[in-house]
mmCIF file of C-alpha atoms and ligand atoms in Angstrom:
data_model
loop_
_atom_site.group_PDB
_atom_site.id
_atom_site.type_symbol
_atom_site.label_atom_id
_atom_site.label_comp_id
_atom_site.label_asym_id
_atom_site.label_seq_id
_atom_site.Cartn_x
_atom_site.Cartn_y
_atom_site.Cartn_z
ATOM 1 C CA MET A 1 35.584 -46.451 71.552
ATOM 2 C CA ILE A 2 39.229 -47.406 71.467
ATOM 3 C CA SER A 3 40.525 -48.566 68.166
ATOM 4 C CA LEU A 4 43.707 -50.574 68.165
ATOM 5 C CA THR A 5 45.400 -52.195 65.238
ATOM 6 C CA LYS A 6 46.457 -55.804 65.596
ATOM 7 C CA ALA A 7 50.112 -56.504 66.121
ATOM 8 C CA ALA A 8 51.237 -59.076 63.548
ATOM 9 C CA THR A 9 51.443 -62.081 65.804
ATOM 10 C CA VAL A 10 48.835 -60.920 68.254
ATOM 11 C CA VAL A 11 45.378 -61.757 67.112
ATOM 12 C CA CYS A 12 43.820 -61.228 70.429
ATOM 13 C CA CYS A 13 41.112 -59.554 72.360
ATOM 14 C CA ALA A 14 38.001 -61.582 72.600
ATOM 15 C CA ALA A 15 35.980 -59.029 74.453
ATOM 16 C CA VAL A 16 36.101 -55.426 73.440
ATOM 17 C CA LEU A 17 34.515 -52.565 75.238
ATOM 18 C CA MET A 18 31.276 -51.225 74.025
ATOM 19 C CA SER A 19 30.216 -48.557 76.432
ATOM 20 C CA CYS A 20 31.952 -45.643 78.020
ATOM 21 C CA SER A 21 33.158 -44.600 74.656
ATOM 22 C CA GLY A 22 32.788 -41.080 75.924
ATOM 23 C CA SER A 23 36.133 -41.279 77.610
ATOM 24 C CA GLY A 24 36.289 -37.510 77.689
ATOM 25 C CA GLY A 25 39.391 -35.372 77.415
ATOM 26 C CA LYS A 26 42.236 -35.122 79.861
ATOM 27 C CA SER A 27 41.447 -35.412 83.552
ATOM 28 C CA ALA A 28 41.931 -32.657 86.102
ATOM 29 C CA SER A 29 45.483 -33.936 86.664
ATOM 30 C CA GLY A 30 46.233 -33.545 82.949
ATOM 31 C CA ALA A 31 46.557 -37.301 82.353
ATOM 32 C CA GLU A 32 45.095 -38.966 79.276
ATOM 33 C CA PRO A 33 41.832 -40.876 79.776
ATOM 34 C CA TYR A 34 43.524 -44.129 78.828
ATOM 35 C CA ARG A 35 46.978 -45.626 78.459
ATOM 36 C CA VAL A 36 47.993 -48.490 76.177
ATOM 37 C CA GLU A 37 51.127 -50.616 76.449
ATOM 38 C CA PHE A 38 52.290 -53.921 75.039
ATOM 39 C CA ALA A 39 52.950 -56.510 77.747
ATOM 40 C CA LEU A 40 52.256 -60.184 78.438
ATOM 41 C CA ASN A 41 52.463 -60.664 74.655
ATOM 42 C CA THR A 42 49.314 -58.633 74.153
ATOM 43 C CA ILE A 43 47.870 -55.142 74.039
ATOM 44 C CA CYS A 44 47.031 -53.834 77.495
ATOM 45 C CA VAL A 45 44.584 -50.955 77.853
ATOM 46 C CA ILE A 46 43.838 -49.167 81.110
ATOM 47 C CA MET A 47 41.066 -46.569 81.008
ATOM 48 C CA LEU A 48 40.720 -44.224 83.962
ATOM 49 C CA TYR A 49 38.532 -41.623 82.225
ATOM 50 C CA ASP A 50 38.089 -38.387 84.196
ATOM 51 C CA GLN A 51 39.892 -40.018 87.139
ATOM 52 C CA ALA A 52 43.096 -40.480 85.154
ATOM 53 C CA ASP A 53 46.278 -40.113 87.123
ATOM 54 C CA ASN A 54 49.737 -40.759 85.701
ATOM 55 C CA ASP A 55 51.011 -42.154 88.998
ATOM 56 C CA VAL A 56 48.266 -44.783 88.926
ATOM 57 C CA TYR A 57 48.992 -45.662 85.277
ATOM 58 C CA ASP A 58 52.691 -45.953 86.147
ATOM 59 C CA ALA A 59 51.992 -48.206 89.137
ATOM 60 C CA VAL A 60 49.615 -50.439 87.174
ATOM 61 C CA PHE A 61 51.962 -50.909 84.235
ATOM 62 C CA ALA A 62 54.982 -51.396 86.492
ATOM 63 C CA ARG A 63 53.115 -54.251 88.167
ATOM 64 C CA ILE A 64 52.007 -55.758 84.831
ATOM 65 C CA HIS A 65 55.603 -55.689 83.569
ATOM 66 C CA GLU A 66 56.820 -57.175 86.843
ATOM 67 C CA ILE A 67 54.359 -60.056 86.480
ATOM 68 C CA GLU A 68 55.624 -60.648 82.953
ATOM 69 C CA GLN A 69 59.269 -60.570 84.123
ATOM 70 C CA ARG A 70 58.477 -63.234 86.710
ATOM 71 C CA MET A 71 55.997 -65.426 84.875
ATOM 72 C CA SER A 72 56.842 -65.398 81.183
ATOM 73 C CA ALA A 73 58.181 -68.686 79.841
ATOM 74 C CA PHE A 74 59.860 -66.668 77.072
ATOM 75 C CA LEU A 75 62.114 -64.589 79.316
ATOM 76 C CA PRO A 76 65.162 -66.629 80.353
ATOM 77 C CA ASP A 77 65.487 -65.061 83.817
ATOM 78 C CA SER A 78 61.852 -65.385 84.851
ATOM 79 C CA ASP A 79 60.936 -67.645 87.746
ATOM 80 C CA ILE A 80 59.006 -69.810 85.308
ATOM 81 C CA SER A 81 62.040 -70.253 83.038
ATOM 82 C CA ARG A 82 64.189 -71.099 86.045
ATOM 83 C CA ILE A 83 61.649 -73.704 87.199
ATOM 84 C CA ASN A 84 61.544 -75.168 83.673
ATOM 85 C CA ALA A 85 65.329 -75.262 83.359
ATOM 86 C CA ALA A 86 65.522 -77.169 86.656
ATOM 87 C CA ALA A 87 62.814 -79.712 85.763
ATOM 88 C CA GLY A 88 63.807 -83.154 87.021
ATOM 89 C CA ILE A 89 66.853 -81.649 88.713
ATOM 90 C CA ALA A 90 66.019 -79.399 91.656
ATOM 91 C CA PRO A 91 63.275 -77.331 93.314
ATOM 92 C CA VAL A 92 63.433 -73.608 92.615
ATOM 93 C CA GLN A 93 62.555 -70.871 95.081
ATOM 94 C CA VAL A 94 60.196 -68.293 93.597
ATOM 95 C CA TYR A 95 58.450 -65.011 94.429
ATOM 96 C CA ASP A 96 55.307 -65.323 96.545
ATOM 97 C CA ASP A 97 53.043 -64.237 93.695
ATOM 98 C CA VAL A 98 54.549 -66.836 91.368
ATOM 99 C CA PHE A 99 54.100 -69.523 93.998
ATOM 100 C CA ASN A 100 50.494 -68.501 94.626
ATOM 101 C CA ILE A 101 49.515 -68.438 90.963
ATOM 102 C CA ILE A 102 51.028 -71.899 90.392
ATOM 103 C CA GLN A 103 49.206 -73.191 93.451
ATOM 104 C CA ARG A 104 45.960 -71.761 92.099
ATOM 105 C CA ALA A 105 46.670 -73.184 88.642
ATOM 106 C CA VAL A 106 47.077 -76.631 90.194
ATOM 107 C CA LYS A 107 43.659 -76.237 91.851
ATOM 108 C CA PHE A 108 42.054 -75.466 88.495
ATOM 109 C CA ALA A 109 43.884 -78.379 86.892
ATOM 110 C CA GLU A 110 42.416 -80.655 89.535
ATOM 111 C CA LEU A 111 38.944 -79.120 89.252
ATOM 112 C CA SER A 112 38.941 -79.555 85.473
ATOM 113 C CA GLY A 113 40.294 -83.100 85.547
ATOM 114 C CA GLY A 114 43.447 -81.908 83.804
ATOM 115 C CA ALA A 115 41.720 -80.114 80.893
ATOM 116 C CA PHE A 116 43.392 -76.963 82.122
ATOM 117 C CA ASP A 117 46.975 -77.930 82.848
ATOM 118 C CA PRO A 118 49.821 -75.456 83.497
ATOM 119 C CA THR A 119 52.359 -78.129 82.526
ATOM 120 C CA VAL A 120 51.196 -77.885 78.922
ATOM 121 C CA GLY A 121 54.556 -76.196 78.075
ATOM 122 C CA PRO A 122 56.085 -79.069 76.039
ATOM 123 C CA ILE A 123 52.998 -79.118 73.808
ATOM 124 C CA THR A 124 52.851 -75.360 73.266
ATOM 125 C CA ALA A 125 56.600 -75.359 72.542
ATOM 126 C CA LEU A 126 56.217 -78.022 69.831
ATOM 127 C CA TRP A 127 53.447 -76.142 68.027
ATOM 128 C CA GLY A 128 54.874 -72.666 68.584
ATOM 129 C CA VAL A 129 51.540 -71.011 67.814
ATOM 130 C CA THR A 130 52.456 -67.805 69.621
ATOM 131 C CA GLY A 131 55.971 -67.654 68.154
ATOM 132 C CA ASP A 132 57.322 -66.752 64.725
ATOM 133 C CA ASN A 133 57.628 -70.301 63.364
ATOM 134 C CA PRO A 134 54.498 -72.286 64.145
ATOM 135 C CA ARG A 135 54.276 -75.801 62.713
ATOM 136 C CA VAL A 136 52.329 -79.041 62.987
ATOM 137 C CA PRO A 137 54.413 -81.542 64.977
ATOM 138 C CA SER A 138 54.484 -85.243 64.092
ATOM 139 C CA GLN A 139 52.535 -87.787 66.142
ATOM 140 C CA GLN A 140 55.871 -89.186 67.264
ATOM 141 C CA GLU A 141 56.902 -85.819 68.641
ATOM 142 C CA LEU A 142 53.581 -85.454 70.438
ATOM 143 C CA ASP A 143 53.773 -88.962 71.879
ATOM 144 C CA ALA A 144 57.209 -88.152 73.262
ATOM 145 C CA VAL A 145 55.973 -85.140 75.249
ATOM 146 C CA LEU A 146 52.481 -86.212 76.326
ATOM 147 C CA PRO A 147 53.730 -88.169 79.368
ATOM 148 C CA LEU A 148 55.405 -84.969 80.585
ATOM 149 C CA VAL A 149 52.146 -83.013 80.653
ATOM 150 C CA ASN A 150 50.678 -83.711 84.049
ATOM 151 C CA TRP A 151 49.947 -81.211 86.808
ATOM 152 C CA ARG A 152 50.381 -83.995 89.392
ATOM 153 C CA TYR A 153 54.119 -83.843 88.768
ATOM 154 C CA ILE A 154 54.289 -80.302 90.145
ATOM 155 C CA GLU A 155 55.727 -80.420 93.654
ATOM 156 C CA LEU A 156 55.017 -77.345 95.755
ATOM 157 C CA ASP A 157 56.672 -76.643 99.077
ATOM 158 C CA GLU A 158 54.675 -73.886 100.736
ATOM 159 C CA HIS A 159 57.144 -73.377 103.554
ATOM 160 C CA ALA A 160 60.242 -73.080 101.363
ATOM 161 C CA ARG A 161 58.222 -71.432 98.536
ATOM 162 C CA THR A 162 59.779 -73.778 96.020
ATOM 163 C CA VAL A 163 58.396 -75.339 92.871
ATOM 164 C CA PHE A 164 59.739 -78.574 91.455
ATOM 165 C CA LEU A 165 58.763 -80.239 88.205
ATOM 166 C CA SER A 166 59.633 -83.822 88.956
ATOM 167 C CA ARG A 167 60.342 -85.043 85.385
ATOM 168 C CA ARG A 168 63.054 -83.858 83.048
ATOM 169 C CA GLY A 169 61.632 -82.099 80.009
ATOM 170 C CA MET A 170 58.550 -80.805 81.820
ATOM 171 C CA SER A 171 57.711 -77.132 81.534
ATOM 172 C CA LEU A 172 55.160 -74.689 82.884
ATOM 173 C CA ASP A 173 53.170 -72.343 80.653
ATOM 174 C CA LEU A 174 50.970 -69.867 82.531
ATOM 175 C CA GLY A 175 49.593 -68.337 79.329
ATOM 176 C CA ALA A 176 46.052 -69.368 80.206
ATOM 177 C CA ILE A 177 45.997 -67.684 83.606
ATOM 178 C CA ALA A 178 48.677 -64.957 83.902
ATOM 179 C CA LYS A 179 46.729 -62.228 82.099
ATOM 180 C CA GLY A 180 43.810 -62.806 84.430
ATOM 181 C CA TYR A 181 46.082 -62.500 87.434
ATOM 182 C CA ALA A 182 47.640 -59.325 86.041
ATOM 183 C CA ALA A 183 44.172 -57.843 85.451
ATOM 184 C CA ASP A 184 43.221 -58.580 89.071
ATOM 185 C CA GLU A 185 46.419 -56.894 90.243
ATOM 186 C CA ALA A 186 45.712 -53.845 88.075
ATOM 187 C CA ALA A 187 42.195 -53.603 89.519
ATOM 188 C CA HIS A 188 43.604 -53.894 93.033
ATOM 189 C CA ILE A 189 45.994 -50.966 92.493
ATOM 190 C CA ILE A 190 43.219 -48.834 91.007
ATOM 191 C CA ARG A 191 40.842 -49.587 93.883
ATOM 192 C CA GLU A 192 43.552 -48.860 96.461
ATOM 193 C CA ALA A 193 44.091 -45.500 94.767
ATOM 194 C CA GLY A 194 40.415 -44.782 95.426
ATOM 195 C CA LEU A 195 39.441 -44.172 91.808
ATOM 196 C CA ALA A 196 35.725 -44.276 91.131
ATOM 197 C CA ARG A 197 35.818 -45.967 87.711
ATOM 198 C CA ALA A 198 38.156 -47.884 85.486
ATOM 199 C CA LEU A 199 38.186 -50.330 82.707
ATOM 200 C CA ILE A 200 41.000 -52.815 82.285
ATOM 201 C CA ASP A 201 41.469 -54.778 79.077
ATOM 202 C CA LEU A 202 44.512 -57.024 78.909
ATOM 203 C CA GLY A 203 44.173 -58.605 75.487
ATOM 204 C CA GLY A 204 40.538 -59.459 76.043
ATOM 205 C CA ASN A 205 40.678 -60.094 79.787
ATOM 206 C CA VAL A 206 38.305 -57.329 80.806
ATOM 207 C CA ILE A 207 37.547 -55.937 84.253
ATOM 208 C CA THR A 208 35.069 -53.134 84.873
ATOM 209 C CA HIS A 209 35.421 -51.187 88.093
ATOM 210 C CA GLY A 210 32.976 -48.796 89.700
ATOM 211 C CA VAL A 211 30.429 -46.539 88.053
ATOM 212 C CA ASN A 212 31.159 -45.391 84.528
ATOM 213 C CA LEU A 213 30.638 -41.869 83.249
ATOM 214 C CA ALA A 214 27.241 -42.712 81.803
ATOM 215 C CA GLY A 215 26.090 -44.128 85.137
ATOM 216 C CA VAL A 216 24.612 -47.192 83.448
ATOM 217 C CA PRO A 217 25.809 -50.811 83.676
ATOM 218 C CA TRP A 218 29.009 -51.441 81.719
ATOM 219 C CA ARG A 219 28.563 -53.135 78.363
ATOM 220 C CA VAL A 220 31.221 -55.550 77.187
ATOM 221 C CA GLY A 221 31.087 -56.848 73.651
ATOM 222 C CA LEU A 222 31.608 -60.529 72.980
ATOM 223 C CA GLN A 223 34.004 -60.808 70.039
ATOM 224 C CA ASN A 224 32.643 -62.678 67.040
ATOM 225 C CA PRO A 225 35.185 -65.512 66.698
ATOM 226 C CA LEU A 226 34.494 -65.623 62.958
ATOM 227 C CA GLY A 227 34.580 -61.865 62.413
ATOM 228 C CA GLU A 228 36.965 -58.977 62.380
ATOM 229 C CA ARG A 229 38.173 -57.604 65.655
ATOM 230 C CA GLY A 230 35.483 -55.398 67.134
ATOM 231 C CA GLU A 231 32.621 -57.324 65.536
ATOM 232 C CA PHE A 232 30.410 -58.677 68.260
ATOM 233 C CA VAL A 233 28.140 -61.649 68.731
ATOM 234 C CA GLY A 234 26.376 -59.823 71.527
ATOM 235 C CA ILE A 235 26.799 -57.777 74.641
ATOM 236 C CA THR A 236 26.963 -58.680 78.283
ATOM 237 C CA SER A 237 26.377 -55.982 80.847
ATOM 238 C CA GLY A 238 26.818 -55.481 84.549
ATOM 239 C CA TRP A 239 28.691 -53.607 87.238
ATOM 240 C CA ASP A 240 31.973 -54.745 88.758
ATOM 241 C CA MET A 241 32.719 -57.842 86.767
ATOM 242 C CA THR A 242 35.366 -59.582 84.765
ATOM 243 C CA VAL A 243 34.767 -61.030 81.320
ATOM 244 C CA VAL A 244 37.344 -63.443 79.919
ATOM 245 C CA THR A 245 37.171 -65.307 76.626
ATOM 246 C CA SER A 246 39.163 -68.205 75.173
ATOM 247 C CA GLY A 247 38.733 -68.635 71.463
ATOM 248 C CA VAL A 248 40.017 -70.152 68.250
ATOM 249 C CA ASN A 249 40.420 -66.673 66.795
ATOM 250 C CA GLU A 250 42.830 -65.314 69.380
ATOM 251 C CA ARG A 251 45.997 -66.991 68.149
ATOM 252 C CA TYR A 252 46.291 -69.447 65.318
ATOM 253 C CA PHE A 253 48.177 -70.352 62.167
ATOM 254 C CA ILE A 254 47.161 -71.939 58.903
ATOM 255 C CA GLU A 255 49.094 -74.796 57.287
ATOM 256 C CA GLU A 256 47.995 -76.504 54.098
ATOM 257 C CA GLY A 257 44.560 -74.946 54.435
ATOM 258 C CA GLU A 258 44.056 -76.242 57.994
ATOM 259 C CA ARG A 259 43.636 -73.824 60.884
ATOM 260 C CA TYR A 260 45.415 -74.628 64.147
ATOM 261 C CA HIS A 261 44.618 -72.616 67.267
ATOM 262 C CA HIS A 262 46.453 -72.263 70.564
ATOM 263 C CA ILE A 263 44.237 -74.009 73.141
ATOM 264 C CA PHE A 264 45.422 -77.586 73.452
ATOM 265 C CA SER A 265 43.969 -80.742 74.804
ATOM 266 C CA PRO A 266 46.575 -81.982 77.313
ATOM 267 C CA PHE A 267 45.320 -85.487 76.491
ATOM 268 C CA THR A 268 45.950 -85.485 72.729
ATOM 269 C CA GLY A 269 48.509 -82.708 72.432
ATOM 270 C CA ARG A 270 46.448 -81.182 69.609
ATOM 271 C CA PRO A 271 44.285 -78.055 69.451
ATOM 272 C CA ALA A 272 41.109 -78.882 71.383
ATOM 273 C CA THR A 273 38.169 -79.598 69.094
ATOM 274 C CA THR A 274 34.905 -79.737 70.987
ATOM 275 C CA GLY A 275 32.617 -77.979 68.514
ATOM 276 C CA LEU A 276 33.299 -74.628 70.130
ATOM 277 C CA LEU A 277 34.587 -71.380 68.674
ATOM 278 C CA SER A 278 34.856 -69.586 71.986
ATOM 279 C CA THR A 279 34.022 -69.776 75.650
ATOM 280 C CA THR A 280 33.537 -66.840 77.980
ATOM 281 C CA ILE A 281 33.376 -66.628 81.744
ATOM 282 C CA VAL A 282 31.829 -63.716 83.619
ATOM 283 C CA THR A 283 32.625 -63.573 87.315
ATOM 284 C CA ASP A 284 34.481 -61.398 89.816
ATOM 285 C CA ALA A 285 38.084 -62.679 89.821
ATOM 286 C CA SER A 286 39.824 -62.455 86.487
ATOM 287 C CA MET A 287 42.422 -65.124 87.233
ATOM 288 C CA ASP A 288 39.650 -67.617 87.962
ATOM 289 C CA ALA A 289 37.739 -66.546 84.862
ATOM 290 C CA ASP A 290 40.882 -66.975 82.766
ATOM 291 C CA ALA A 291 41.572 -70.506 83.988
ATOM 292 C CA LEU A 292 37.919 -71.513 83.769
ATOM 293 C CA SER A 293 37.371 -70.196 80.241
ATOM 294 C CA THR A 294 40.359 -72.198 79.011
ATOM 295 C CA ALA A 295 39.197 -75.258 80.953
ATOM 296 C CA ILE A 296 35.653 -75.253 79.554
ATOM 297 C CA PHE A 297 36.951 -74.685 76.048
ATOM 298 C CA VAL A 298 38.976 -77.898 76.346
ATOM 299 C CA LEU A 299 36.217 -79.801 78.165
ATOM 300 C CA GLY A 300 33.480 -78.824 75.719
ATOM 301 C CA TYR A 301 29.919 -77.794 76.508
ATOM 302 C CA GLU A 302 28.616 -80.775 78.494
ATOM 303 C CA LYS A 303 31.596 -81.487 80.702
ATOM 304 C CA GLY A 304 32.367 -77.763 80.960
ATOM 305 C CA SER A 305 28.855 -76.988 82.198
ATOM 306 C CA GLU A 306 29.085 -79.822 84.695
ATOM 307 C CA MET A 307 32.316 -78.413 86.073
ATOM 308 C CA LEU A 308 30.828 -74.915 86.401
ATOM 309 C CA ALA A 309 27.503 -75.987 87.944
ATOM 310 C CA PRO A 310 28.604 -75.995 91.599
ATOM 311 C CA LEU A 311 30.544 -72.739 91.310
ATOM 312 C CA GLU A 312 28.839 -69.631 92.654
ATOM 313 C CA ASP A 313 28.585 -66.347 90.747
ATOM 314 C CA VAL A 314 30.150 -67.789 87.607
ATOM 315 C CA SER A 315 28.346 -67.328 84.286
ATOM 316 C CA ALA A 316 29.407 -68.689 80.927
ATOM 317 C CA ILE A 317 28.809 -68.118 77.228
ATOM 318 C CA PHE A 318 29.536 -70.923 74.774
ATOM 319 C CA VAL A 319 29.765 -70.042 71.069
ATOM 320 C CA PHE A 320 29.549 -73.119 68.867
ATOM 321 C CA GLU A 321 30.883 -73.811 65.371
ATOM 322 C CA ASP A 322 27.309 -73.962 64.038
ATOM 323 C CA LYS A 323 26.831 -70.360 65.232
ATOM 324 C CA SER A 324 24.590 -71.285 68.114
ATOM 325 C CA VAL A 325 25.207 -69.573 71.434
ATOM 326 C CA SER A 326 24.421 -70.959 74.869
ATOM 327 C CA ILE A 327 24.408 -68.805 77.987
ATOM 328 C CA THR A 328 24.101 -69.616 81.673
ATOM 329 C CA PRO A 329 20.511 -68.994 82.806
ATOM 330 C CA GLY A 330 19.963 -65.589 84.370
ATOM 331 C CA MET A 331 22.984 -63.839 82.927
ATOM 332 C CA SER A 332 22.648 -60.517 81.155
ATOM 333 C CA PHE A 333 23.404 -61.151 77.483
ATOM 334 C CA GLN A 334 21.925 -59.528 74.427
ATOM 335 C CA LEU A 335 22.547 -61.141 71.045
ATOM 336 C CA THR A 336 23.331 -58.430 68.497
ATOM 337 C CA ASP A 337 24.532 -60.456 65.476
ATOM 338 C CA THR A 338 21.490 -62.273 64.181
ATOM 339 C CA SER A 339 23.554 -64.690 62.094
ATOM 340 C CA PHE A 340 24.094 -66.362 65.488
ATOM 341 C CA HIS A 341 21.201 -67.858 67.454
ATOM 342 C CA LEU A 342 20.620 -68.553 71.132
ATOM 343 C CA VAL A 343 19.960 -72.129 72.240
ATOM 344 C CA ASP A 344 18.974 -73.561 75.635
HETATM 345 P P1 AMP B 1 43.592 -68.715 77.022
HETATM 346 O O1 AMP B 1 43.604 -67.753 75.880
HETATM 347 O O2 AMP B 1 43.477 -68.071 78.357
HETATM 348 O O3 AMP B 1 42.568 -69.801 76.848
HETATM 349 O O4 AMP B 1 45.016 -69.401 77.109
HETATM 350 C C1 AMP B 1 45.607 -70.073 76.045
HETATM 351 C C2 AMP B 1 47.087 -70.149 76.310
HETATM 352 O O5 AMP B 1 47.306 -70.987 77.434
HETATM 353 C C3 AMP B 1 47.865 -70.782 75.166
HETATM 354 O O6 AMP B 1 48.429 -69.799 74.320
HETATM 355 C C4 AMP B 1 48.920 -71.594 75.889
HETATM 356 O O7 AMP B 1 50.006 -70.776 76.249
HETATM 357 C C5 AMP B 1 48.232 -72.030 77.152
HETATM 358 N N1 AMP B 1 47.440 -73.257 77.037
HETATM 359 C C6 AMP B 1 47.012 -73.907 75.909
HETATM 360 N N2 AMP B 1 46.283 -74.998 76.213
HETATM 361 C C7 AMP B 1 46.220 -75.048 77.578
HETATM 362 C C8 AMP B 1 45.604 -75.938 78.508
HETATM 363 N N3 AMP B 1 44.897 -76.990 78.115
HETATM 364 N N4 AMP B 1 45.778 -75.669 79.819
HETATM 365 C C9 AMP B 1 46.499 -74.615 80.248
HETATM 366 N N5 AMP B 1 47.100 -73.751 79.422
HETATM 367 C C10 AMP B 1 46.957 -73.940 78.107
HETATM 368 MG MG1 MG B 2 42.570 -68.605 80.053
#
């Protein structure tokens, strides 16, 4: 099992790997069975086990860093920062991948009735939960930015590949979807390289690929949102799958005894409070899982379940504040912490 210490501001990783601990020694090529780097403001782990190949690690991490360079709202030269700087002024031409991810984000915003909204930037900037100086903004400050948070004000020109935020002061924040996209890209590179097995964990966005060394279904632990990192509520298992969790424990700060987490309601501008501690999506595309887990966290159990119902091959786990756990019927989930209990 990999053991990683938390970086000070990164309290991440909702799902941690349980199985395939027997990562073995170096592979035939002499590469280590896993490589860890910090990117996308989180700890990224790629495990290639006996198939390890330094060229594949290099290609995967180069792509992850490239995605960060293009999509981080914190890097001044990224496409996202350029779009934000030109809000209300002019459309900005972007890389194809940036255009596609924004287009997809808009689809999820629509699907979730705006619960997931990539224009949440002005809210996240006010709270600064992921930065060094988080604080609780005043109602006045929130009221001033709420009208700017609306995915309908994103204007996409597919032909020119431009993105325009039509109101001054708007800003994009792809924090709820970019890690999922990066995980999908990592999996794509690994599959193209023909490797038989891999495990990708980008700060809790997990993808399992192929058949592991034990030859049994992969087991992914569901982080206990009330516990220490690596303490699980239960385990979900399966073959090629992605498991993505949004939770109150991932990033938060405490002010005057109150805890404030990083998943915001675009409607109130405050951390979403729907009686949930975490939401998890299990499906096959990590970008979709990432957007959906954030969306159902904001929507809450009832509306979240309604949104998911028509979607195929998407399972969900809801962990509630009262320590009850609800799972989509038919999914493979084994409760291991008996202080939690399963409900229908
Ligand atoms: P996740 O951990 O995937 O649920 O993403 C949370 C991150 O996405 C936050 O740190 C913010 O950067 C951003 N975010 C917060 N609230 C929302 C929201 N309602 N819609 C879209 N992105 C959000
Ligand atoms: Mg997300």
